[in-house]
Amino acid sequence: VDEAEQDNMNCKEHHLPELEVDAGQVREALQCVLHTILFIRSPGQVTPQDVHCEGLNITYTRIASGDDPASLQGRGLSSPLDGGIDRKVDTAIESFLQSLSQIGPELLSGCLTLSFFERRASRQLFGLVSHEERVVWEQWILRVIVNNTPRPISNDSASVIERQRIQDTGEGMLRTALMKVFEITGGPLDHVPPVQYEFEIASAKKADDRENMYSRVSTMPPILNLG
């Protein structure tokens, strides 16, 4: 086992609490979780931006989407964040929604994985051949269940109670996931490399069946360098 493979084997995996949300909440909920982690794990100085979810009574902090590219580069960030993170996160969410599997009447399930990695140059064949390897040092794994049941739209008491139940369930599970993120990120940082690093987001049908995930993401262009 070479050094890069050994480091990948030592990758920290964080399994967040399962998130069950209504179909109308899923995009905002995933944006909330992903942007929160990306903000906390950003290796450079970034401008914070508070975002209040339109469909969920939750506010989270993310990297400001309107940050000035020149000022970011002046602070040592090699990739401007002028909407780049938004595009990558939103594209990943749409791909994830297309990968969902049916697990019951009006219920869909899938797994989203956010990986942080650094690029390392390595040499093989007695140092004559060099190539770049991606060493994944941390993964955040989130299983999501999407409830596709249509929300009741009438104003009778039963419909009002059901709409509130759906709302409260989604908000409660999202808060639980965020609290776990804060708990983990408040822990040891000895596995976080003191160098520039990047991230990628991949989806699979379930957490223990992330087959071909690395082969899929390895064919993608570099997503974004946060550092």
Short mmCIF file of C-alpha atoms in Angstrom, two decimals:
data_model
loop_
_atom_site.label_atom_id
_atom_site.label_comp_id
_atom_site.label_asym_id
_atom_site.label_seq_id
_atom_site.Cartn_x
_atom_site.Cartn_y
_atom_site.Cartn_z
CA VAL A 1 0.00 0.00 0.00
CA ASP A 2 1.54 3.32 -1.06
CA GLU A 3 1.41 6.49 1.00
CA ALA A 4 -1.57 8.02 -0.80
CA GLU A 5 -3.62 4.83 -0.54
CA GLN A 6 -2.75 4.59 3.15
CA ASP A 7 -3.87 8.19 3.67
CA ASN A 8 -7.14 7.49 1.87
CA MET A 9 -7.65 4.50 4.14
CA ASN A 10 -7.17 6.84 7.11
CA CYS A 11 -9.81 9.25 5.81
CA LYS A 12 -12.18 10.52 8.50
CA GLU A 13 -15.79 9.55 7.77
CA HIS A 14 -18.61 11.47 9.41
CA HIS A 15 -22.09 9.97 9.13
CA LEU A 16 -24.70 12.63 9.74
CA PRO A 17 -28.16 11.78 11.13
CA GLU A 18 -30.62 10.66 8.47
CA LEU A 19 -32.52 13.55 6.98
CA GLU A 20 -36.16 13.08 5.98
CA VAL A 21 -37.71 16.05 4.24
CA ASP A 22 -40.64 16.96 2.06
CA ALA A 23 -40.00 17.20 -1.68
CA GLY A 24 -40.45 20.96 -1.45
CA GLN A 25 -37.81 21.23 1.27
CA VAL A 26 -35.06 18.98 -0.02
CA ARG A 27 -33.07 21.48 -2.10
CA GLU A 28 -32.93 24.12 0.63
CA ALA A 29 -32.14 21.51 3.28
CA LEU A 30 -29.20 20.11 1.31
CA GLN A 31 -27.92 23.59 0.47
CA CYS A 32 -28.03 24.39 4.19
CA VAL A 33 -26.01 21.33 5.22
CA LEU A 34 -23.46 21.50 2.40
CA HIS A 35 -22.83 25.24 2.59
CA THR A 36 -22.49 25.07 6.38
CA ILE A 37 -19.76 22.42 6.13
CA LEU A 38 -17.99 24.21 3.27
CA PHE A 39 -17.95 27.46 5.25
CA ILE A 40 -16.57 25.84 8.39
CA ARG A 41 -13.95 23.84 6.48
CA SER A 42 -12.82 26.70 4.23
CA PRO A 43 -9.00 26.81 4.51
CA GLY A 44 -8.70 30.52 3.73
CA GLN A 45 -10.29 33.75 4.84
CA VAL A 46 -13.77 34.16 3.39
CA THR A 47 -16.65 36.55 3.91
CA PRO A 48 -19.57 35.01 5.86
CA GLN A 49 -23.13 35.42 4.65
CA ASP A 50 -26.24 34.51 6.63
CA VAL A 51 -29.00 32.85 4.62
CA HIS A 52 -32.56 32.34 5.84
CA CYS A 53 -34.30 29.43 4.17
CA GLU A 54 -37.53 30.43 2.44
CA GLY A 55 -39.33 27.15 3.11
CA LEU A 56 -37.73 26.32 6.47
CA ASN A 57 -37.48 28.45 9.59
CA ILE A 58 -33.70 28.06 9.74
CA THR A 59 -30.82 30.47 9.17
CA TYR A 60 -27.31 29.26 8.34
CA THR A 61 -23.95 30.82 7.52
CA ARG A 62 -22.18 30.19 4.23
CA ILE A 63 -19.34 31.61 2.14
CA ALA A 64 -20.67 34.82 0.64
CA SER A 65 -21.66 34.22 -2.97
CA GLY A 66 -20.99 37.86 -3.86
CA ASP A 67 -17.44 37.92 -2.48
CA ASP A 68 -15.13 39.96 -4.70
CA PRO A 69 -12.88 37.62 -6.74
CA ALA A 70 -9.92 40.03 -6.70
CA SER A 71 -9.96 40.38 -2.93
CA LEU A 72 -10.22 36.60 -2.52
CA GLN A 73 -7.21 36.04 -4.76
CA GLY A 74 -5.37 38.71 -2.81
CA ARG A 75 -5.95 36.67 0.35
CA GLY A 76 -4.38 33.62 -1.28
CA LEU A 77 -7.50 31.84 -2.55
CA SER A 78 -6.62 30.33 -5.91
CA SER A 79 -10.20 30.07 -7.18
CA PRO A 80 -12.63 33.00 -7.18
CA LEU A 81 -15.89 32.28 -5.38
CA ASP A 82 -18.09 34.43 -7.61
CA GLY A 83 -20.92 31.91 -7.68
CA GLY A 84 -18.61 28.93 -8.21
CA ILE A 85 -19.62 27.16 -5.03
CA ASP A 86 -23.29 27.77 -5.79
CA ARG A 87 -22.99 26.16 -9.20
CA LYS A 88 -21.14 23.12 -7.89
CA VAL A 89 -23.45 22.60 -4.93
CA ASP A 90 -26.65 23.09 -6.94
CA THR A 91 -25.42 20.84 -9.76
CA ALA A 92 -24.56 18.13 -7.24
CA ILE A 93 -27.99 18.42 -5.62
CA GLU A 94 -29.75 18.07 -8.97
CA SER A 95 -27.63 15.01 -9.81
CA PHE A 96 -28.42 13.58 -6.40
CA LEU A 97 -32.18 14.04 -6.93
CA GLN A 98 -31.88 12.17 -10.22
CA SER A 99 -30.17 9.26 -8.44
CA LEU A 100 -32.86 8.65 -5.81
CA SER A 101 -34.32 5.16 -5.43
CA GLN A 102 -37.90 4.27 -4.60
CA ILE A 103 -38.15 2.71 -1.13
CA GLY A 104 -41.90 2.91 -0.57
CA PRO A 105 -45.09 4.66 -1.60
CA GLU A 106 -44.15 8.29 -2.22
CA LEU A 107 -40.74 7.73 -0.55
CA LEU A 108 -37.36 8.13 -2.26
CA SER A 109 -33.92 7.58 -0.78
CA GLY A 110 -30.31 8.37 -1.61
CA CYS A 111 -26.91 9.14 -0.11
CA LEU A 112 -24.88 12.31 -0.61
CA THR A 113 -21.13 12.38 0.11
CA LEU A 114 -19.07 15.54 0.47
CA SER A 115 -15.34 14.78 0.25
CA PHE A 116 -12.36 17.01 0.99
CA PHE A 117 -9.08 16.11 -0.66
CA GLU A 118 -5.62 17.45 -1.35
CA ARG A 119 -3.52 16.93 -4.45
CA ARG A 120 -0.09 15.33 -4.02
CA ALA A 121 2.63 14.70 -6.55
CA SER A 122 4.06 11.21 -6.27
CA ARG A 123 6.81 9.34 -8.09
CA GLN A 124 6.83 5.77 -9.28
CA LEU A 125 9.23 3.51 -11.17
CA PHE A 126 12.37 4.54 -9.28
CA GLY A 127 11.35 8.18 -9.36
CA LEU A 128 11.28 8.38 -13.14
CA VAL A 129 7.53 8.80 -13.51
CA SER A 130 5.54 11.34 -11.54
CA HIS A 131 1.82 11.84 -11.34
CA GLU A 132 -0.71 13.64 -9.19
CA GLU A 133 -2.85 11.80 -6.67
CA ARG A 134 -5.93 12.98 -4.86
CA VAL A 135 -5.82 12.12 -1.17
CA VAL A 136 -9.23 12.22 0.48
CA TRP A 137 -8.84 13.17 4.14
CA GLU A 138 -12.46 13.71 5.19
CA GLN A 139 -15.92 12.63 4.02
CA TRP A 140 -19.35 13.74 5.16
CA ILE A 141 -22.03 11.15 4.43
CA LEU A 142 -25.71 12.03 4.56
CA ARG A 143 -28.59 9.65 3.86
CA VAL A 144 -31.68 11.49 2.70
CA ILE A 145 -35.29 10.35 2.47
CA VAL A 146 -37.55 12.49 0.32
CA ASN A 147 -41.27 12.33 1.04
CA ASN A 148 -43.12 12.92 -2.21
CA THR A 149 -46.59 12.86 -0.67
CA PRO A 150 -48.54 15.92 -1.89
CA ARG A 151 -49.13 18.46 0.83
CA PRO A 152 -52.80 19.07 1.69
CA ILE A 153 -53.85 22.46 0.39
CA SER A 154 -57.29 22.96 1.93
CA ASN A 155 -57.84 25.10 5.02
CA ASP A 156 -59.68 22.58 7.18
CA SER A 157 -58.11 21.83 10.55
CA ALA A 158 -56.79 18.39 9.54
CA SER A 159 -54.94 19.84 6.52
CA VAL A 160 -53.49 22.69 8.58
CA ILE A 161 -52.25 20.25 11.22
CA GLU A 162 -50.70 17.97 8.58
CA ARG A 163 -48.90 20.86 6.85
CA GLN A 164 -47.50 21.96 10.19
CA ARG A 165 -46.41 18.40 11.01
CA ILE A 166 -44.53 18.14 7.72
CA GLN A 167 -42.91 21.51 8.34
CA ASP A 168 -41.91 20.69 11.91
CA THR A 169 -40.50 17.28 10.92
CA GLY A 170 -38.28 18.73 8.20
CA GLU A 171 -37.02 21.58 10.37
CA GLY A 172 -36.37 19.29 13.32
CA MET A 173 -34.35 16.78 11.32
CA LEU A 174 -32.35 19.52 9.61
CA ARG A 175 -31.50 21.11 12.97
CA THR A 176 -30.37 17.72 14.26
CA ALA A 177 -28.06 17.29 11.25
CA LEU A 178 -26.63 20.80 11.73
CA MET A 179 -26.01 20.20 15.42
CA LYS A 180 -24.02 17.09 14.48
CA VAL A 181 -21.98 19.15 12.00
CA PHE A 182 -21.18 21.68 14.74
CA GLU A 183 -20.31 18.91 17.17
CA ILE A 184 -17.89 17.26 14.71
CA THR A 185 -16.25 20.46 13.49
CA GLY A 186 -15.75 21.56 17.09
CA GLY A 187 -13.59 18.47 17.66
CA PRO A 188 -9.94 17.69 16.81
CA LEU A 189 -8.45 19.20 13.65
CA ASP A 190 -5.27 17.14 13.45
CA HIS A 191 -6.48 15.38 10.29
CA VAL A 192 -7.04 18.66 8.40
CA PRO A 193 -4.00 19.31 6.17
CA PRO A 194 -2.16 22.66 6.49
CA VAL A 195 -2.28 23.11 2.70
CA GLN A 196 -4.72 24.15 0.03
CA TYR A 197 -7.41 21.58 -0.56
CA GLU A 198 -10.51 21.03 -2.63
CA PHE A 199 -13.88 19.34 -2.39
CA GLU A 200 -16.18 17.17 -4.47
CA ILE A 201 -19.75 16.00 -4.01
CA ALA A 202 -21.00 12.61 -5.18
CA SER A 203 -24.24 10.69 -4.82
CA ALA A 204 -25.08 7.02 -4.41
CA LYS A 205 -28.19 5.00 -3.75
CA LYS A 206 -27.20 4.21 -0.16
CA ALA A 207 -24.36 4.84 2.27
CA ASP A 208 -22.94 1.31 2.18
CA ASP A 209 -23.17 1.01 -1.60
CA ARG A 210 -21.13 3.91 -2.93
CA GLU A 211 -19.91 1.78 -5.80
CA ASN A 212 -17.91 3.50 -8.53
CA MET A 213 -18.20 6.80 -6.71
CA TYR A 214 -14.50 7.57 -7.04
CA SER A 215 -14.43 6.47 -10.68
CA ARG A 216 -17.30 8.83 -11.41
CA VAL A 217 -15.81 11.86 -9.68
CA SER A 218 -12.32 11.21 -11.04
CA THR A 219 -13.59 11.81 -14.56
CA MET A 220 -15.07 15.16 -13.58
CA PRO A 221 -13.16 18.44 -14.00
CA PRO A 222 -11.78 19.98 -10.80
CA ILE A 223 -14.78 21.24 -8.88
CA LEU A 224 -13.35 24.07 -6.79
CA ASN A 225 -10.24 24.90 -4.86
CA LEU A 226 -11.32 26.44 -1.58
CA GLY A 227 -7.78 27.21 -0.55
#
